[in-house]
Amino acid sequence: SDLYIADEIFVCGTAAEVGSVSSVDDRKVPCPGPMTKAIAATYAKAVRGQDDRYKHWCELVK
């Protein structure tokens, strides 16, 4: 399975946003890795309307 050879593993969702996975079965995975950190930072800015590239994803609720 790809999980056993992955350099990094993360999960994402609306409430959890981006979270790193530290192990699969008994195999340790670097946590969080550089790609996971980059994706998490971009996602956080995007969903908060702080990145102009993704502002069209957001709708202001008052």
PDB file of N, CA and C in Angstrom:
ATOM      1  N   SER A   1       0.833  -1.183   0.000  1.00  0.00           N
ATOM      2  CA  SER A   1       0.000   0.000   0.000  1.00  0.00           C
ATOM      3  C   SER A   1       0.883   1.255   0.000  1.00  0.00           C
ATOM      4  N   ASP A   2       0.380   2.311  -0.598  1.00  0.00           N
ATOM      5  CA  ASP A   2       1.117   3.578  -0.641  1.00  0.00           C
ATOM      6  C   ASP A   2       1.383   4.139   0.758  1.00  0.00           C
ATOM      7  N   LEU A   3       0.528   3.825   1.707  1.00  0.00           N
ATOM      8  CA  LEU A   3       0.739   4.330   3.070  1.00  0.00           C
ATOM      9  C   LEU A   3       2.060   3.865   3.659  1.00  0.00           C
ATOM     10  N   TYR A   4       2.501   2.686   3.287  1.00  0.00           N
ATOM     11  CA  TYR A   4       3.726   2.128   3.865  1.00  0.00           C
ATOM     12  C   TYR A   4       5.002   2.706   3.256  1.00  0.00           C
ATOM     13  N   ILE A   5       4.890   3.372   2.118  1.00  0.00           N
ATOM     14  CA  ILE A   5       6.079   3.943   1.478  1.00  0.00           C
ATOM     15  C   ILE A   5       6.047   5.474   1.435  1.00  0.00           C
ATOM     16  N   ALA A   6       5.016   6.062   2.030  1.00  0.00           N
ATOM     17  CA  ALA A   6       4.855   7.517   1.991  1.00  0.00           C
ATOM     18  C   ALA A   6       5.905   8.222   2.841  1.00  0.00           C
ATOM     19  N   ASP A   7       6.391   9.357   2.348  1.00  0.00           N
ATOM     20  CA  ASP A   7       7.306  10.204   3.121  1.00  0.00           C
ATOM     21  C   ASP A   7       6.550  11.003   4.179  1.00  0.00           C
ATOM     22  N   GLU A   8       5.307  11.352   3.866  1.00  0.00           N
ATOM     23  CA  GLU A   8       4.447  12.107   4.774  1.00  0.00           C
ATOM     24  C   GLU A   8       3.023  11.631   4.573  1.00  0.00           C
ATOM     25  N   ILE A   9       2.223  11.763   5.621  1.00  0.00           N
ATOM     26  CA  ILE A   9       0.801  11.438   5.521  1.00  0.00           C
ATOM     27  C   ILE A   9       0.040  12.493   6.308  1.00  0.00           C
ATOM     28  N   PHE A  10      -1.064  13.003   5.719  1.00  0.00           N
ATOM     29  CA  PHE A  10      -1.911  13.931   6.455  1.00  0.00           C
ATOM     30  C   PHE A  10      -3.360  13.644   6.124  1.00  0.00           C
ATOM     31  N   VAL A  11      -4.223  14.110   6.983  1.00  0.00           N
ATOM     32  CA  VAL A  11      -5.661  14.034   6.761  1.00  0.00           C
ATOM     33  C   VAL A  11      -6.186  15.461   6.795  1.00  0.00           C
ATOM     34  N   CYS A  12      -7.325  15.686   6.158  1.00  0.00           N
ATOM     35  CA  CYS A  12      -7.891  17.027   6.204  1.00  0.00           C
ATOM     36  C   CYS A  12      -9.407  16.952   6.280  1.00  0.00           C
ATOM     37  N   GLY A  13      -9.969  17.994   6.829  1.00  0.00           N
ATOM     38  CA  GLY A  13     -11.412  18.083   6.958  1.00  0.00           C
ATOM     39  C   GLY A  13     -11.798  19.479   7.410  1.00  0.00           C
ATOM     40  N   THR A  14     -13.075  19.756   7.381  1.00  0.00           N
ATOM     41  CA  THR A  14     -13.561  21.086   7.709  1.00  0.00           C
ATOM     42  C   THR A  14     -13.186  21.503   9.127  1.00  0.00           C
ATOM     43  N   ALA A  15     -13.442  20.675  10.104  1.00  0.00           N
ATOM     44  CA  ALA A  15     -13.162  21.037  11.497  1.00  0.00           C
ATOM     45  C   ALA A  15     -11.696  20.849  11.859  1.00  0.00           C
ATOM     46  N   ALA A  16     -11.097  19.762  11.410  1.00  0.00           N
ATOM     47  CA  ALA A  16      -9.710  19.453  11.780  1.00  0.00           C
ATOM     48  C   ALA A  16      -8.700  20.213  10.932  1.00  0.00           C
ATOM     49  N   GLU A  17      -9.158  20.745   9.807  1.00  0.00           N
ATOM     50  CA  GLU A  17      -8.282  21.390   8.830  1.00  0.00           C
ATOM     51  C   GLU A  17      -7.250  20.384   8.331  1.00  0.00           C
ATOM     52  N   VAL A  18      -5.959  20.598   8.534  1.00  0.00           N
ATOM     53  CA  VAL A  18      -4.931  19.663   8.048  1.00  0.00           C
ATOM     54  C   VAL A  18      -4.182  19.116   9.262  1.00  0.00           C
ATOM     55  N   GLY A  19      -4.184  17.803   9.391  1.00  0.00           N
ATOM     56  CA  GLY A  19      -3.496  17.177  10.516  1.00  0.00           C
ATOM     57  C   GLY A  19      -2.554  16.097  10.037  1.00  0.00           C
ATOM     58  N   SER A  20      -1.389  16.035  10.637  1.00  0.00           N
ATOM     59  CA  SER A  20      -0.404  15.040  10.220  1.00  0.00           C
ATOM     60  C   SER A  20      -0.673  13.703  10.901  1.00  0.00           C
ATOM     61  N   VAL A  21      -0.259  12.639  10.235  1.00  0.00           N
ATOM     62  CA  VAL A  21      -0.372  11.277  10.751  1.00  0.00           C
ATOM     63  C   VAL A  21       1.023  10.849  11.178  1.00  0.00           C
ATOM     64  N   SER A  22       1.166  10.364  12.400  1.00  0.00           N
ATOM     65  CA  SER A  22       2.496  10.049  12.933  1.00  0.00           C
ATOM     66  C   SER A  22       2.935   8.608  12.703  1.00  0.00           C
ATOM     67  N   SER A  23       1.972   7.707  12.443  1.00  0.00           N
ATOM     68  CA  SER A  23       2.361   6.314  12.191  1.00  0.00           C
ATOM     69  C   SER A  23       1.254   5.570  11.465  1.00  0.00           C
ATOM     70  N   VAL A  24       1.666   4.526  10.765  1.00  0.00           N
ATOM     71  CA  VAL A  24       0.744   3.600  10.116  1.00  0.00           C
ATOM     72  C   VAL A  24       1.157   2.221  10.580  1.00  0.00           C
ATOM     73  N   ASP A  25       0.267   1.534  11.245  1.00  0.00           N
ATOM     74  CA  ASP A  25       0.591   0.280  11.917  1.00  0.00           C
ATOM     75  C   ASP A  25       1.777   0.553  12.844  1.00  0.00           C
ATOM     76  N   ASP A  26       2.904  -0.081  12.651  1.00  0.00           N
ATOM     77  CA  ASP A  26       4.064   0.166  13.517  1.00  0.00           C
ATOM     78  C   ASP A  26       5.117   1.052  12.859  1.00  0.00           C
ATOM     79  N   ARG A  27       4.832   1.547  11.657  1.00  0.00           N
ATOM     80  CA  ARG A  27       5.806   2.367  10.933  1.00  0.00           C
ATOM     81  C   ARG A  27       5.640   3.830  11.309  1.00  0.00           C
ATOM     82  N   LYS A  28       6.695   4.445  11.821  1.00  0.00           N
ATOM     83  CA  LYS A  28       6.687   5.870  12.166  1.00  0.00           C
ATOM     84  C   LYS A  28       6.829   6.703  10.894  1.00  0.00           C
ATOM     85  N   VAL A  29       6.142   7.824  10.871  1.00  0.00           N
ATOM     86  CA  VAL A  29       6.182   8.746   9.737  1.00  0.00           C
ATOM     87  C   VAL A  29       6.589  10.113  10.288  1.00  0.00           C
ATOM     88  N   PRO A  30       7.525  10.827   9.616  1.00  0.00           N
ATOM     89  CA  PRO A  30       7.878  12.174  10.084  1.00  0.00           C
ATOM     90  C   PRO A  30       6.622  13.033  10.220  1.00  0.00           C
ATOM     91  N   CYS A  31       6.511  13.742  11.332  1.00  0.00           N
ATOM     92  CA  CYS A  31       5.239  14.367  11.644  1.00  0.00           C
ATOM     93  C   CYS A  31       5.441  15.722  12.314  1.00  0.00           C
ATOM     94  N   PRO A  32       4.966  16.830  11.785  1.00  0.00           N
ATOM     95  CA  PRO A  32       4.567  16.971  10.391  1.00  0.00           C
ATOM     96  C   PRO A  32       5.782  17.200   9.509  1.00  0.00           C
ATOM     97  N   GLY A  33       5.675  16.764   8.286  1.00  0.00           N
ATOM     98  CA  GLY A  33       6.753  16.964   7.322  1.00  0.00           C
ATOM     99  C   GLY A  33       6.636  18.323   6.650  1.00  0.00           C
ATOM    100  N   PRO A  34       7.611  18.691   5.835  1.00  0.00           N
ATOM    101  CA  PRO A  34       7.609  20.014   5.200  1.00  0.00           C
ATOM    102  C   PRO A  34       6.431  20.237   4.248  1.00  0.00           C
ATOM    103  N   MET A  35       6.003  19.210   3.532  1.00  0.00           N
ATOM    104  CA  MET A  35       4.866  19.376   2.621  1.00  0.00           C
ATOM    105  C   MET A  35       3.572  19.552   3.412  1.00  0.00           C
ATOM    106  N   THR A  36       3.419  18.774   4.472  1.00  0.00           N
ATOM    107  CA  THR A  36       2.233  18.912   5.322  1.00  0.00           C
ATOM    108  C   THR A  36       2.173  20.309   5.929  1.00  0.00           C
ATOM    109  N   LYS A  37       3.298  20.824   6.394  1.00  0.00           N
ATOM    110  CA  LYS A  37       3.343  22.178   6.959  1.00  0.00           C
ATOM    111  C   LYS A  37       2.945  23.216   5.917  1.00  0.00           C
ATOM    112  N   ALA A  38       3.452  23.068   4.699  1.00  0.00           N
ATOM    113  CA  ALA A  38       3.143  24.027   3.631  1.00  0.00           C
ATOM    114  C   ALA A  38       1.663  23.974   3.256  1.00  0.00           C
ATOM    115  N   ILE A  39       1.124  22.771   3.132  1.00  0.00           N
ATOM    116  CA  ILE A  39      -0.294  22.622   2.791  1.00  0.00           C
ATOM    117  C   ILE A  39      -1.166  23.182   3.908  1.00  0.00           C
ATOM    118  N   ALA A  40      -0.818  22.899   5.156  1.00  0.00           N
ATOM    119  CA  ALA A  40      -1.595  23.400   6.294  1.00  0.00           C
ATOM    120  C   ALA A  40      -1.591  24.926   6.338  1.00  0.00           C
ATOM    121  N   ALA A  41      -0.449  25.536   6.102  1.00  0.00           N
ATOM    122  CA  ALA A  41      -0.355  27.000   6.125  1.00  0.00           C
ATOM    123  C   ALA A  41      -1.174  27.626   4.999  1.00  0.00           C
ATOM    124  N   THR A  42      -1.080  27.063   3.805  1.00  0.00           N
ATOM    125  CA  THR A  42      -1.848  27.576   2.667  1.00  0.00           C
ATOM    126  C   THR A  42      -3.338  27.409   2.904  1.00  0.00           C
ATOM    127  N   TYR A  43      -3.732  26.244   3.400  1.00  0.00           N
ATOM    128  CA  TYR A  43      -5.145  25.976   3.688  1.00  0.00           C
ATOM    129  C   TYR A  43      -5.681  26.960   4.732  1.00  0.00           C
ATOM    130  N   ALA A  44      -4.925  27.167   5.808  1.00  0.00           N
ATOM    131  CA  ALA A  44      -5.365  28.075   6.874  1.00  0.00           C
ATOM    132  C   ALA A  44      -5.589  29.484   6.339  1.00  0.00           C
ATOM    133  N   LYS A  45      -4.688  29.971   5.518  1.00  0.00           N
ATOM    134  CA  LYS A  45      -4.854  31.306   4.926  1.00  0.00           C
ATOM    135  C   LYS A  45      -6.042  31.336   3.968  1.00  0.00           C
ATOM    136  N   ALA A  46      -6.200  30.283   3.180  1.00  0.00           N
ATOM    137  CA  ALA A  46      -7.275  30.238   2.189  1.00  0.00           C
ATOM    138  C   ALA A  46      -8.646  30.280   2.849  1.00  0.00           C
ATOM    139  N   VAL A  47      -8.871  29.466   3.869  1.00  0.00           N
ATOM    140  CA  VAL A  47     -10.202  29.402   4.476  1.00  0.00           C
ATOM    141  C   VAL A  47     -10.517  30.614   5.341  1.00  0.00           C
ATOM    142  N   ARG A  48      -9.524  31.422   5.649  1.00  0.00           N
ATOM    143  CA  ARG A  48      -9.746  32.642   6.417  1.00  0.00           C
ATOM    144  C   ARG A  48      -9.772  33.886   5.523  1.00  0.00           C
ATOM    145  N   GLY A  49      -9.713  33.673   4.203  1.00  0.00           N
ATOM    146  CA  GLY A  49      -9.765  34.792   3.267  1.00  0.00           C
ATOM    147  C   GLY A  49      -8.509  35.632   3.251  1.00  0.00           C
ATOM    148  N   GLN A  50      -7.378  35.060   3.666  1.00  0.00           N
ATOM    149  CA  GLN A  50      -6.122  35.805   3.749  1.00  0.00           C
ATOM    150  C   GLN A  50      -5.211  35.584   2.547  1.00  0.00           C
ATOM    151  N   ASP A  51      -5.670  34.841   1.574  1.00  0.00           N
ATOM    152  CA  ASP A  51      -4.881  34.583   0.365  1.00  0.00           C
ATOM    153  C   ASP A  51      -5.754  34.931  -0.832  1.00  0.00           C
ATOM    154  N   ASP A  52      -5.369  35.977  -1.546  1.00  0.00           N
ATOM    155  CA  ASP A  52      -6.187  36.472  -2.655  1.00  0.00           C
ATOM    156  C   ASP A  52      -6.487  35.412  -3.705  1.00  0.00           C
ATOM    157  N   ARG A  53      -5.618  34.433  -3.854  1.00  0.00           N
ATOM    158  CA  ARG A  53      -5.850  33.392  -4.863  1.00  0.00           C
ATOM    159  C   ARG A  53      -7.099  32.565  -4.558  1.00  0.00           C
ATOM    160  N   TYR A  54      -7.506  32.535  -3.298  1.00  0.00           N
ATOM    161  CA  TYR A  54      -8.618  31.674  -2.897  1.00  0.00           C
ATOM    162  C   TYR A  54      -9.785  32.434  -2.277  1.00  0.00           C
ATOM    163  N   LYS A  55      -9.793  33.756  -2.395  1.00  0.00           N
ATOM    164  CA  LYS A  55     -10.886  34.531  -1.788  1.00  0.00           C
ATOM    165  C   LYS A  55     -12.245  34.142  -2.362  1.00  0.00           C
ATOM    166  N   HIS A  56     -12.277  33.691  -3.599  1.00  0.00           N
ATOM    167  CA  HIS A  56     -13.550  33.299  -4.202  1.00  0.00           C
ATOM    168  C   HIS A  56     -14.126  32.039  -3.554  1.00  0.00           C
ATOM    169  N   TRP A  57     -13.350  31.357  -2.734  1.00  0.00           N
ATOM    170  CA  TRP A  57     -13.838  30.190  -1.997  1.00  0.00           C
ATOM    171  C   TRP A  57     -14.649  30.603  -0.767  1.00  0.00           C
ATOM    172  N   CYS A  58     -14.471  31.844  -0.310  1.00  0.00           N
ATOM    173  CA  CYS A  58     -15.011  32.268   0.981  1.00  0.00           C
ATOM    174  C   CYS A  58     -16.216  33.183   0.810  1.00  0.00           C
ATOM    175  N   GLU A  59     -17.138  33.069   1.737  1.00  0.00           N
ATOM    176  CA  GLU A  59     -18.306  33.937   1.787  1.00  0.00           C
ATOM    177  C   GLU A  59     -18.377  34.514   3.198  1.00  0.00           C
ATOM    178  N   LEU A  60     -18.365  35.839   3.310  1.00  0.00           N
ATOM    179  CA  LEU A  60     -18.424  36.497   4.607  1.00  0.00           C
ATOM    180  C   LEU A  60     -19.805  36.293   5.226  1.00  0.00           C
ATOM    181  N   VAL A  61     -19.834  35.835   6.457  1.00  0.00           N
ATOM    182  CA  VAL A  61     -21.083  35.639   7.190  1.00  0.00           C
ATOM    183  C   VAL A  61     -21.095  36.624   8.344  1.00  0.00           C
ATOM    184  N   LYS A  62     -22.158  37.430   8.408  1.00  0.00           N
ATOM    185  CA  LYS A  62     -22.266  38.437   9.483  1.00  0.00           C
ATOM    186  C   LYS A  62     -23.341  38.038  10.464  1.00  0.00           C
TER     187      LYS A  62
END
